[in-house]
Short mmCIF file of C-alpha atoms in Angstrom, two decimals:
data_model
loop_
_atom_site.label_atom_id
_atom_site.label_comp_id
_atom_site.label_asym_id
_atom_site.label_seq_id
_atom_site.Cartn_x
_atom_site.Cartn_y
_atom_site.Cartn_z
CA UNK A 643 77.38 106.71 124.63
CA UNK A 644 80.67 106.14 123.21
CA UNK A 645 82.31 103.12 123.98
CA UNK A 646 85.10 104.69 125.95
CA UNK A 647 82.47 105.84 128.55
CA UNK A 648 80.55 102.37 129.04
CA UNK A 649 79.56 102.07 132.07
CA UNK A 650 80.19 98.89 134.06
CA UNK A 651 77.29 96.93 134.70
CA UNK A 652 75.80 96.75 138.28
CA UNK A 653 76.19 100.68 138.26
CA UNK A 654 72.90 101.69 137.39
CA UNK A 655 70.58 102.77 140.35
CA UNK A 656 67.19 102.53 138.07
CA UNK A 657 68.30 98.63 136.90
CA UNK A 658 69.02 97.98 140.94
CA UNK A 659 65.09 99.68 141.20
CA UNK A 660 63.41 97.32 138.55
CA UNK A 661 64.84 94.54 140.29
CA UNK A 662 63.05 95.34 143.46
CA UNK A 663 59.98 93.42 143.85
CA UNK A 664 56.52 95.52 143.74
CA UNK A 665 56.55 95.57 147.86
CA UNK A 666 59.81 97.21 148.56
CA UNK A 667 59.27 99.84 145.65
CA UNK A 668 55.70 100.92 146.85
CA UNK A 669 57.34 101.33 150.34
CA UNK A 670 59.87 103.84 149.02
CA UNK A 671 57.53 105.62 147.66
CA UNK A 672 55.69 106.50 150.82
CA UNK A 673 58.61 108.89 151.55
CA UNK A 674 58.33 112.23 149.47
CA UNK A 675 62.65 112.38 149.15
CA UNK A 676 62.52 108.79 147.46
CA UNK A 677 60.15 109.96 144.25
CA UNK A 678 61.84 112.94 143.65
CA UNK A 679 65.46 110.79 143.40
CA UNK A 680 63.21 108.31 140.92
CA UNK A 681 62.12 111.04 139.12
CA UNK A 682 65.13 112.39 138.45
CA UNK A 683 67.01 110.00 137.21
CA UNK A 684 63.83 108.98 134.29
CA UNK A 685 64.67 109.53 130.91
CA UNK A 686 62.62 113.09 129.93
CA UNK A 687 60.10 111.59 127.80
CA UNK A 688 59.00 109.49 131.27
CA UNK A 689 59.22 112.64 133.07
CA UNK A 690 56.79 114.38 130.85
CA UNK A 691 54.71 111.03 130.89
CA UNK A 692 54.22 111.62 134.86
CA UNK A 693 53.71 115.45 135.19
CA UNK A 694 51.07 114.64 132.77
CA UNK A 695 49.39 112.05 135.21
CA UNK A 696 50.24 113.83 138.06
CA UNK A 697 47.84 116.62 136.74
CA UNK A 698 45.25 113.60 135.63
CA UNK A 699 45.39 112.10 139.09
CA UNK A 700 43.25 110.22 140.32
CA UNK A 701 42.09 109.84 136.72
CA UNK A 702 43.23 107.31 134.35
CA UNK A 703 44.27 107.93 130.98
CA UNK A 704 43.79 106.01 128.01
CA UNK A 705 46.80 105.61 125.52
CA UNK A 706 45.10 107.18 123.00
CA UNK A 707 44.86 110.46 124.95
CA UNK A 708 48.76 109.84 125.44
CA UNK A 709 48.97 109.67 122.07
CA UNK A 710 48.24 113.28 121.60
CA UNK A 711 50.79 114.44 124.23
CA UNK A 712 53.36 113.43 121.57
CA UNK A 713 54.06 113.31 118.08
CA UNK A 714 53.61 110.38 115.43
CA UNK A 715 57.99 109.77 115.56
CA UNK A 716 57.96 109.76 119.55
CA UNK A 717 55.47 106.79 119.79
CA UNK A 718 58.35 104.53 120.16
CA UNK A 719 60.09 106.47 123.12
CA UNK A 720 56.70 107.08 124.93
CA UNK A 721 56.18 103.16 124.59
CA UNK A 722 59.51 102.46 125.92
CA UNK A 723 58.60 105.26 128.85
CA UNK A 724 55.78 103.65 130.12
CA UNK A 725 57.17 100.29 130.51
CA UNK A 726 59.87 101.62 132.06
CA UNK A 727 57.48 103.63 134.84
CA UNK A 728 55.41 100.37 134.80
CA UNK A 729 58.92 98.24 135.90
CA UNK A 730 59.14 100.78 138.86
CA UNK A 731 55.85 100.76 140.15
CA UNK A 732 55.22 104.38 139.27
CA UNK A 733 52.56 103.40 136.70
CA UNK A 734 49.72 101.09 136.86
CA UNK A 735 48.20 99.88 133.55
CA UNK A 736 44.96 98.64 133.56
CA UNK A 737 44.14 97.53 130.58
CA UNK A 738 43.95 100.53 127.87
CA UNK A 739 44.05 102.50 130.59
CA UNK A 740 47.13 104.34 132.64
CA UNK A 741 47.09 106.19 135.88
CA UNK A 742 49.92 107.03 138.46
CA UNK A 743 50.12 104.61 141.15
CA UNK A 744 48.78 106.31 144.42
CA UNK A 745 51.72 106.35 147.03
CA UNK A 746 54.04 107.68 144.36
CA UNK A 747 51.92 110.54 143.23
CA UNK A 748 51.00 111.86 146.44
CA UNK A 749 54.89 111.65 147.43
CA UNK A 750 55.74 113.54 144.50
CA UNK A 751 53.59 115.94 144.54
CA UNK A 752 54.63 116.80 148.62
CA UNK A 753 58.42 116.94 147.19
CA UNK A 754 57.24 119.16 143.97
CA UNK A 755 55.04 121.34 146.02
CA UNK A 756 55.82 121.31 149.71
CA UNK A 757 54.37 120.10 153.11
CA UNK A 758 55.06 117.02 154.51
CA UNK A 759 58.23 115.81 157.14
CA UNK A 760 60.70 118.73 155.22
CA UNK A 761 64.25 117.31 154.64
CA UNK A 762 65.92 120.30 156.29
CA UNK A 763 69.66 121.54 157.60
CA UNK A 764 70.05 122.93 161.09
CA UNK A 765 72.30 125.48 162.39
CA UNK A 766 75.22 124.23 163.99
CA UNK A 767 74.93 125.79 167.41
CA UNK A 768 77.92 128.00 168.60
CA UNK A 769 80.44 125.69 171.16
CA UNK A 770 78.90 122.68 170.61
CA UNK A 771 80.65 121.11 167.35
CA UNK A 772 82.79 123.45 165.10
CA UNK A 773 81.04 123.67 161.63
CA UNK A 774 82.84 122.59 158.76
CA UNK A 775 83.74 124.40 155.88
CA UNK A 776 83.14 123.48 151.78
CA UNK A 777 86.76 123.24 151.29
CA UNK A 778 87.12 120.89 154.35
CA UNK A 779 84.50 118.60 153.43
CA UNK A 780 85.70 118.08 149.68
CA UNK A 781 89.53 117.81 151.41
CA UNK A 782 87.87 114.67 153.60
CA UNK A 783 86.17 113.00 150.65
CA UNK A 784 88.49 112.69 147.58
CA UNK A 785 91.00 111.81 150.59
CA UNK A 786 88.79 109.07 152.25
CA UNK A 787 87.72 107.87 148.26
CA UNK A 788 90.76 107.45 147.40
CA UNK A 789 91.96 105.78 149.69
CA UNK A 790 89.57 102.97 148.75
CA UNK A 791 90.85 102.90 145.42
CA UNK A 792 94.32 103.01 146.88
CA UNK A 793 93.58 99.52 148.38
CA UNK A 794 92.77 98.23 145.11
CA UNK A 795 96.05 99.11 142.70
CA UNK A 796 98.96 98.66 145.78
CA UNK A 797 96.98 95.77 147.98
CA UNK A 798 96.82 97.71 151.12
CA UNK A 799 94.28 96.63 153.32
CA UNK A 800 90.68 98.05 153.37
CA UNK A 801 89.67 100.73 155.75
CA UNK A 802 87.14 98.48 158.00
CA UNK A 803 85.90 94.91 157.08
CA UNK A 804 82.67 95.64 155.28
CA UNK A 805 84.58 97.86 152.64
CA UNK A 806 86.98 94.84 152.20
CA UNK A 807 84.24 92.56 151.98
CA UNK A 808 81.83 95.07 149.49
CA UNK A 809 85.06 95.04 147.36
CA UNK A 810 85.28 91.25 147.32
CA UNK A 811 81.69 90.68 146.66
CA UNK A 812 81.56 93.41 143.77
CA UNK A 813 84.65 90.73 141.84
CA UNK A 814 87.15 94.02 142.01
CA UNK A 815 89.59 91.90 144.24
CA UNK A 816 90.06 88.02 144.27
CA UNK A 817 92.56 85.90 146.51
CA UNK A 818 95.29 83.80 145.46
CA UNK A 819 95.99 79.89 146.00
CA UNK A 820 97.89 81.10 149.57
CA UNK A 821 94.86 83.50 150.30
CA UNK A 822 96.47 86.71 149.46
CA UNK A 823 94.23 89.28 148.11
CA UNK A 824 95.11 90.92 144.45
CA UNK A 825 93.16 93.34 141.95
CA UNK A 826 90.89 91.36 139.15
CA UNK A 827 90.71 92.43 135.66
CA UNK A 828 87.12 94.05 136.88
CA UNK A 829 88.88 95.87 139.07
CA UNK A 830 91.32 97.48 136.43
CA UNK A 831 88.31 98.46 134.66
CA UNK A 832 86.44 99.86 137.54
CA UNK A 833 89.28 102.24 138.06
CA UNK A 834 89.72 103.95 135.27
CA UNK A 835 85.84 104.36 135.61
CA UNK A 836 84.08 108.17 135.68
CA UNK A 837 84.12 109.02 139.80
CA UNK A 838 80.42 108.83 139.73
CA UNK A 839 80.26 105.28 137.85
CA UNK A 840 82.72 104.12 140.56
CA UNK A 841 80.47 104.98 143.70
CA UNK A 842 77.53 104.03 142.10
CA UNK A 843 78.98 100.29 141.22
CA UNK A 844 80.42 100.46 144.99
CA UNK A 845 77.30 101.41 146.70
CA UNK A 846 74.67 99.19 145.10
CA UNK A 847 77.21 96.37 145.74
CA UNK A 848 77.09 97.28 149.52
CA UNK A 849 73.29 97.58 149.70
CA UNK A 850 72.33 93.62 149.39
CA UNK A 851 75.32 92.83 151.75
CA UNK A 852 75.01 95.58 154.72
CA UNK A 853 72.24 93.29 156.32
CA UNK A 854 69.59 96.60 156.21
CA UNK A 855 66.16 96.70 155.21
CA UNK A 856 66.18 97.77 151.79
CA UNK A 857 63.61 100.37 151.87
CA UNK A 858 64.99 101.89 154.95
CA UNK A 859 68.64 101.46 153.10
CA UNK A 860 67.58 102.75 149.86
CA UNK A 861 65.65 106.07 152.11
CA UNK A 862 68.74 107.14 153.65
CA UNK A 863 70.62 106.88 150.73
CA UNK A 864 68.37 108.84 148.24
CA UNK A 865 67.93 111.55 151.50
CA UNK A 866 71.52 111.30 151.48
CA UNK A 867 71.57 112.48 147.75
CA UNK A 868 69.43 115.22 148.05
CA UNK A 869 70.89 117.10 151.31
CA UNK A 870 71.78 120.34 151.20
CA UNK A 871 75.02 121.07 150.27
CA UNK A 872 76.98 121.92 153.40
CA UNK A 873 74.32 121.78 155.81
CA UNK A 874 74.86 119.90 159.40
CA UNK A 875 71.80 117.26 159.83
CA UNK A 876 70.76 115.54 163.14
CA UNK A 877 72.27 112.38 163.94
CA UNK A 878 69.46 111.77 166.30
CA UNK A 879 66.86 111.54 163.17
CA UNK A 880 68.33 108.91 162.47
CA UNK A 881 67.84 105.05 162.80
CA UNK A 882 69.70 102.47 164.55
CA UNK A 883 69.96 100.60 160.77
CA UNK A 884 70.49 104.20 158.96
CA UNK A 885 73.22 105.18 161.99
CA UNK A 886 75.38 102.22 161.40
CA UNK A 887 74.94 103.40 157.19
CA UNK A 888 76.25 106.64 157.75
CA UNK A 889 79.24 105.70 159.86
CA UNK A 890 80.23 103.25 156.71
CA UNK A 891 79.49 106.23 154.23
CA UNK A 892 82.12 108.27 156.28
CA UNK A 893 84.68 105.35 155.77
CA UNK A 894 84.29 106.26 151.99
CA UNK A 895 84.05 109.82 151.71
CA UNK A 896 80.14 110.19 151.06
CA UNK A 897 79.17 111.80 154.61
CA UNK A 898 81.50 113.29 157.28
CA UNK A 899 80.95 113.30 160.72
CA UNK A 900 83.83 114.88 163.20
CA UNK A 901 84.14 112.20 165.77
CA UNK A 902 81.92 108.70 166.78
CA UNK A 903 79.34 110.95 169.29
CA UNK A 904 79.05 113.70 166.91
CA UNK A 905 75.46 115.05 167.07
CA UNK A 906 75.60 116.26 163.47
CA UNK A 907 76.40 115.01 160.23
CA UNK A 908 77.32 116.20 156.03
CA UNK A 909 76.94 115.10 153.19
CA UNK A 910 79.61 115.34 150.79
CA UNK A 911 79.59 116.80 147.08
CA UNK A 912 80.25 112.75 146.30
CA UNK A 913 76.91 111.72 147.75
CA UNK A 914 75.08 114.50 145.90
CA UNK A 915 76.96 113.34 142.54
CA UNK A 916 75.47 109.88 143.05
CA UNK A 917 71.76 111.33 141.06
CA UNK A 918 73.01 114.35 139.85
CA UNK A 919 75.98 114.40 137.61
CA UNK A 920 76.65 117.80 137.40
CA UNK A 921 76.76 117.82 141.14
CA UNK A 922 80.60 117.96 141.42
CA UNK A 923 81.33 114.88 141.45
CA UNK A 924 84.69 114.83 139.90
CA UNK A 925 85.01 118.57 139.77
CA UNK A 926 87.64 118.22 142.12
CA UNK A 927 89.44 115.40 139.84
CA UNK A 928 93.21 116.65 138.43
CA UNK A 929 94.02 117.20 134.75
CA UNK A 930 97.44 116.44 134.88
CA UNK A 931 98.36 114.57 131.36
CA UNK A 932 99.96 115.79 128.53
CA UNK A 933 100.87 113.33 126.03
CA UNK A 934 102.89 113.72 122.67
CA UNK A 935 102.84 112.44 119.47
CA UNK A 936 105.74 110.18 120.24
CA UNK A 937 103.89 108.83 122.53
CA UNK A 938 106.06 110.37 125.73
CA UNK A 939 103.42 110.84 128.57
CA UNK A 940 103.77 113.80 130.94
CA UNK A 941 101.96 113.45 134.54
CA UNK A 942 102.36 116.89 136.15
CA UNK A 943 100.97 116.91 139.46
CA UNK A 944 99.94 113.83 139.81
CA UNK A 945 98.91 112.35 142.59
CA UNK A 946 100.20 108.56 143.66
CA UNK A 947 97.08 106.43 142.68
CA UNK A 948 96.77 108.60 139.41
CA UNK A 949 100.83 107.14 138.75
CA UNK A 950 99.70 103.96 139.84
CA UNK A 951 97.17 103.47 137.35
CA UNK A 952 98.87 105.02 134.23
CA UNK A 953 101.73 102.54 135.11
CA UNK A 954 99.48 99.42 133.71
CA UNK A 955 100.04 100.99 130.38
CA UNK A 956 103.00 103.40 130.36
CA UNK A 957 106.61 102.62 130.75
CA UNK A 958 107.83 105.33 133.05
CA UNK A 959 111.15 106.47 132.75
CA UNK A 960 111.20 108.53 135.77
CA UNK A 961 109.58 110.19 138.91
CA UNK A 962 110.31 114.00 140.37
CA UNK A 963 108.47 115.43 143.11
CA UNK A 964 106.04 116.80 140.78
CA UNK A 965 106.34 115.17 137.35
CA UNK A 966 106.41 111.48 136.49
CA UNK A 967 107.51 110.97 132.45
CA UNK A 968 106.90 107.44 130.52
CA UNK A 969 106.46 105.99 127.08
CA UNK A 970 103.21 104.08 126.12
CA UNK A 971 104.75 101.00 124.69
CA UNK A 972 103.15 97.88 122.78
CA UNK A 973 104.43 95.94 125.07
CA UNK A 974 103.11 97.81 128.92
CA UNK A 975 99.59 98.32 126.36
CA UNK A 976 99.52 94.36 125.50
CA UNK A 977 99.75 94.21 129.23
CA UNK A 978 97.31 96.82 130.32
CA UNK A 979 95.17 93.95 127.85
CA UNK A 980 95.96 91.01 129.87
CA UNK A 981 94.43 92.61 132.85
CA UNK A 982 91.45 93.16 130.91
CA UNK A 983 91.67 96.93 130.45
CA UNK A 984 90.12 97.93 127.07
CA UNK A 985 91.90 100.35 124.67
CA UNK A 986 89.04 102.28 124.22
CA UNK A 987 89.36 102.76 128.19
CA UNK A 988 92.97 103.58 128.11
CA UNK A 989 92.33 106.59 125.36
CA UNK A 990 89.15 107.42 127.87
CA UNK A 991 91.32 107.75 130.63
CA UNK A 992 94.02 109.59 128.74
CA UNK A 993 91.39 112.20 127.53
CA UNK A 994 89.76 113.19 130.44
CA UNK A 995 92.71 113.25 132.10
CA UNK A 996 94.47 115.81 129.72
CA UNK A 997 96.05 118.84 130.56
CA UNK A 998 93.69 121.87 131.11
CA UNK A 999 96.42 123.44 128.73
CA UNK A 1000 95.72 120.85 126.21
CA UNK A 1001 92.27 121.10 126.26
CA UNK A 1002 92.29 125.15 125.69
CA UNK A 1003 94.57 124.94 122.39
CA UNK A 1004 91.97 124.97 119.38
CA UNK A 1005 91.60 121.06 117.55
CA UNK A 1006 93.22 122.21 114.45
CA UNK A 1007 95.81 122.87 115.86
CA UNK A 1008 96.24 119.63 118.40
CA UNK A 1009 93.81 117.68 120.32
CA UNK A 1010 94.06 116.50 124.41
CA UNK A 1011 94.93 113.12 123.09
CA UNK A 1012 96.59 112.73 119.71
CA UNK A 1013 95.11 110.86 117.02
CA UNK A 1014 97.95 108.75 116.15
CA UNK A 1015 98.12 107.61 120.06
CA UNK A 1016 94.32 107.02 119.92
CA UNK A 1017 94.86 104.84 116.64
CA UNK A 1018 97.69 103.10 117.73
CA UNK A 1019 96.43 101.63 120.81
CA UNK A 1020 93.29 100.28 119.03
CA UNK A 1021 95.52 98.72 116.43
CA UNK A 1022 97.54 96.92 119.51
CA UNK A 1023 94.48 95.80 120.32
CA UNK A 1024 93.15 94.21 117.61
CA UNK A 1025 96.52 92.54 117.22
CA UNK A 1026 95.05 90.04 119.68
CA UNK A 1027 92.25 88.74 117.14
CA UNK A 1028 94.64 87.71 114.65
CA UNK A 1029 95.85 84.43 116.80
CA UNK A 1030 93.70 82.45 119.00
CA UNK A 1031 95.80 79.48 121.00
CA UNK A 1032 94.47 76.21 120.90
CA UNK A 1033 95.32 73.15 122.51
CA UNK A 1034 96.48 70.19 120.77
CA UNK A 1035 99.13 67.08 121.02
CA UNK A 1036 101.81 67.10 118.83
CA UNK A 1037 103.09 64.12 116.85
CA UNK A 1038 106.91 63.79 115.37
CA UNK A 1039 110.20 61.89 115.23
CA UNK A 1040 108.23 59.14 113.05
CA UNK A 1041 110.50 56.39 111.81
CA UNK A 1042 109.37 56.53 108.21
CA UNK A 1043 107.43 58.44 106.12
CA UNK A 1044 104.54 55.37 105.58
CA UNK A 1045 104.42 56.06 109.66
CA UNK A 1046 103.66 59.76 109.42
CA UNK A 1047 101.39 59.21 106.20
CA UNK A 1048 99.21 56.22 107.61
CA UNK A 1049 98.67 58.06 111.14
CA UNK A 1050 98.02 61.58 109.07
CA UNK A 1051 95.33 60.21 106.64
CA UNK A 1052 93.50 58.66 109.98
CA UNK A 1053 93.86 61.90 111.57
CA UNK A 1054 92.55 63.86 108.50
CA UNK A 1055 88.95 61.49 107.96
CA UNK A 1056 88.74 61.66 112.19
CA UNK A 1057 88.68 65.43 111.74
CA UNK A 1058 90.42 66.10 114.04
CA UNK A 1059 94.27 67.34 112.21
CA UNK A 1060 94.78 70.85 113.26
CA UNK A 1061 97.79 71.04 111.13
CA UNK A 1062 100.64 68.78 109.33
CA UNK A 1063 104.06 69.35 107.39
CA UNK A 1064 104.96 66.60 105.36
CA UNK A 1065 108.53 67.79 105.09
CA UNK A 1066 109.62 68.08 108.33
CA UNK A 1067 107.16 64.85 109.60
CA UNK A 1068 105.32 66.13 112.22
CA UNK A 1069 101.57 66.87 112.77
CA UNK A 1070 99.18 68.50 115.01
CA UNK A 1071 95.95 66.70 116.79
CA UNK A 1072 93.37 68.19 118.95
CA UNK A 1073 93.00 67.03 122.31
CA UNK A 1074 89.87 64.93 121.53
CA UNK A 1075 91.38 63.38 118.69
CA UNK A 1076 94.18 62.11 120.62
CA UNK A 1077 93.21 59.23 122.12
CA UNK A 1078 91.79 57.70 119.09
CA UNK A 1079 94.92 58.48 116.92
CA UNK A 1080 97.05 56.80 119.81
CA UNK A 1081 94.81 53.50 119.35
CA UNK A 1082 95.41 53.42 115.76
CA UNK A 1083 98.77 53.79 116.06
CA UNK A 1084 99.12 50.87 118.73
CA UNK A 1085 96.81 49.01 116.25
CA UNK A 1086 98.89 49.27 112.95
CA UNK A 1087 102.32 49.61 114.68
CA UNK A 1088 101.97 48.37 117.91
CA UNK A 1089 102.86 49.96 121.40
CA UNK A 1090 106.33 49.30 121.02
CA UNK A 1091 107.02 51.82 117.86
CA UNK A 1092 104.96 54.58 119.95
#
């Protein structure tokens, strides 16, 4: 993974799994939706490690048998996979030996080969609530999800109290001296986050604070995942807990539901992205950048957030109803810094971002983000290693040069002169060496010459 596309941390629904304890993940697994979403998102070397015990099951293996499922190089990885399936409770080791624990493998195998409770659409009966269509329910949720996001670059307020208080809790926002709420340097860097990165680090953030049971939480969402696309589902399956869940979800954009007393419910392409990348996630995201080797930046398009956000780094000139031009500038860059935005996540955002034009011309000829840009921005960035500020106490207007001399030597065998120049008198102390340095100066001058 490049280091444009680092993900922030907290965004990762197996690390928010392995911190479960053993209790909550064995009750997951009594529900067949839950192991499928696990198994999904293991790496495929653990994947092949558990169709292997699923066909062992109830027998244990030994690792030497797993040893010849493999060869000699993949040891490593296979190693790595079962301590990873042993972390989520879908292993047990005893000893030499390895089996699949029970509750998970007869959940999988009910999702892998039917029976069971089936996870199913109904039919939206005619007259009773108008069914909704694909375009409709992709309209509702980049609308309603970026909205959220709106509330983070202008400071508008959030669209009920647990969103505000999700956002607070997850460090995007903080609150000034008066109380007034602003974006943090996380926040910056959650937004120019992948969609699916950004609903992931949302969501697990609102799990431990929505005041729901965690396996009945966790249920919902993974069912919630693996819905049919645009298929109406009972509210009335669903739990008090798992009812007040949904209604939040709408908020965001990851279910819809028409009114408060609807009877059914969707899930959006935004849930389904939250396991499966390729899902759609950001299919519906604009390409709207073009940006030149002089570094002039071209928004066509664009929508107000997407301005919003390439203003942190880009000096823009001017605004038409559809086209915004800037300049990225050292200056708006260093400051795009200062919030704690990343140049390697400014040329991210700039990239994926690029015109669908750009993208189609052939890399010999140019590339969606220009090379000198690219370059550029890192070497702004690196500008900030060459000085670090420290804080010292300066020392001048000496009335002779035995004054500066004497109190410089003493400074020097303390250790602690940060810097002197002899011609001009003055000289630097650190902030610990200050206090000492004044004594010695009351002590060979006295406190009047101070």
């Amino acid at each position: 993974m490049s280091r444009g596309t680092e993900k922030l941390s907290g965004a990762d629904i197996l690390q928010h799994l392995q911190q479960q304890p053993p209790l909550v993940l064995r009750g997951l697994y009594k529900e067949p939706a839950n192991c499928l979403v696990v198994f999904t998102l293991l790496n495929k070397v653990a994947r092949h490690l558990v169709m292997r015990l699923l066909a062992c099951h109830p027998s244990s293996v030994t690792q030497r048998e797993i040893n010849h499922w493999i060869r000699p190089q993949s040891a490593t990885e296979m190693d790595a996979a079962i301590g990873l399936a042993g972390q989520l409770e879908v292993v047990i080791c005893e000893g030499d030996h390895i089996r699949l624990q029970n509750d998970y493998c007869n959940s999988l195998r009910v999702a892998l080969a039917g029976g069971g409770q089936p996870w199913v659409g109904i039919d939206v009966k005619p007259g009773r609530e108008k069914a909704v269509t694909p375009e409709e329910l992709q309209t509702f949720a980049t609308a309603s999800w970026e909205n959220l996001l709106s509330c983070l670059v202008q400071s508008r307020h959030a669209p009920d109290e647990i969103v505000k208080q999700t956002l607070e809790t997850a460090g995007l926002v903080t609150r000034d001296a008066e109380g007034r709420e602003a974006i943090s340097p996380l926040g910056f860097q959650f937004l120019l986050q992948d969609q699916q990165t950004q609903l992931l680090f949302y969501v697990l953030h609102y799990l431990p604070i929505s005041g729901l049971n965690t396996v009945e939480a966790l249920s919902f969402l993974f069912k919630l995942c693996l819905s049919s696309p645009n298929k109406a589902y009972p509210v009335g399956a669903l739990t008090s807990n798992q009812f007040l869940m949904l209604q939040h979800f709408h908020a965001i954009g990851l279910a819809y539901c028409s009114h408060e007393r609807a009877q059914t419910y969707y899930a959006t392409h935004l849930a389904h992205s939250l396991v499966r990348p390729d899902a759609g996630g950001d299919s519906g995201r604009k390409r709207f950048l073009v940006v030149e080797t002089n570094f002039q930046v071209f928004a066509y398009n664009a929508t107000d957030l997407q301005v919003e956000l390439l203003s942190h780094f880009t000096a823009l000139t001017y605004r038409l109803p559809t086209l915004a031009v800037g300049s990225i500038t050292r200056e708006m860059v260093h400051n795009a810094f200062r919030l704690g935005i990343t140049g390697h996540q400014i040329i991210h955002f700039l990239r994926v971002h690029a015109h669908p034009e750009m993208k189609e011309l052939p890399r010999v000829t140019y590339s969606p983000l220009p090379q000198t840009v690219s370059d550029q921005i890192l070497l702004w960035e690196q500008e900030r290693a060459r000085l670090r500020s420290d804080p010292g106490v300066l020392y001048r207007n000496f009335p002779s040069r035995n004054h500066y001399e004497t109190i410089r030597r003493h400074a020097e065998q303390l250790g602690c002169l940060k810097h002197s120049n002899s011609e001009r008198m003055f000289l630097v102390v650190t902030v610990a060496g200050h206090q000492p340095v004044k004594e010695y100066w009351a002590q060979m001058f006295g406190s009047g010459n101070s």
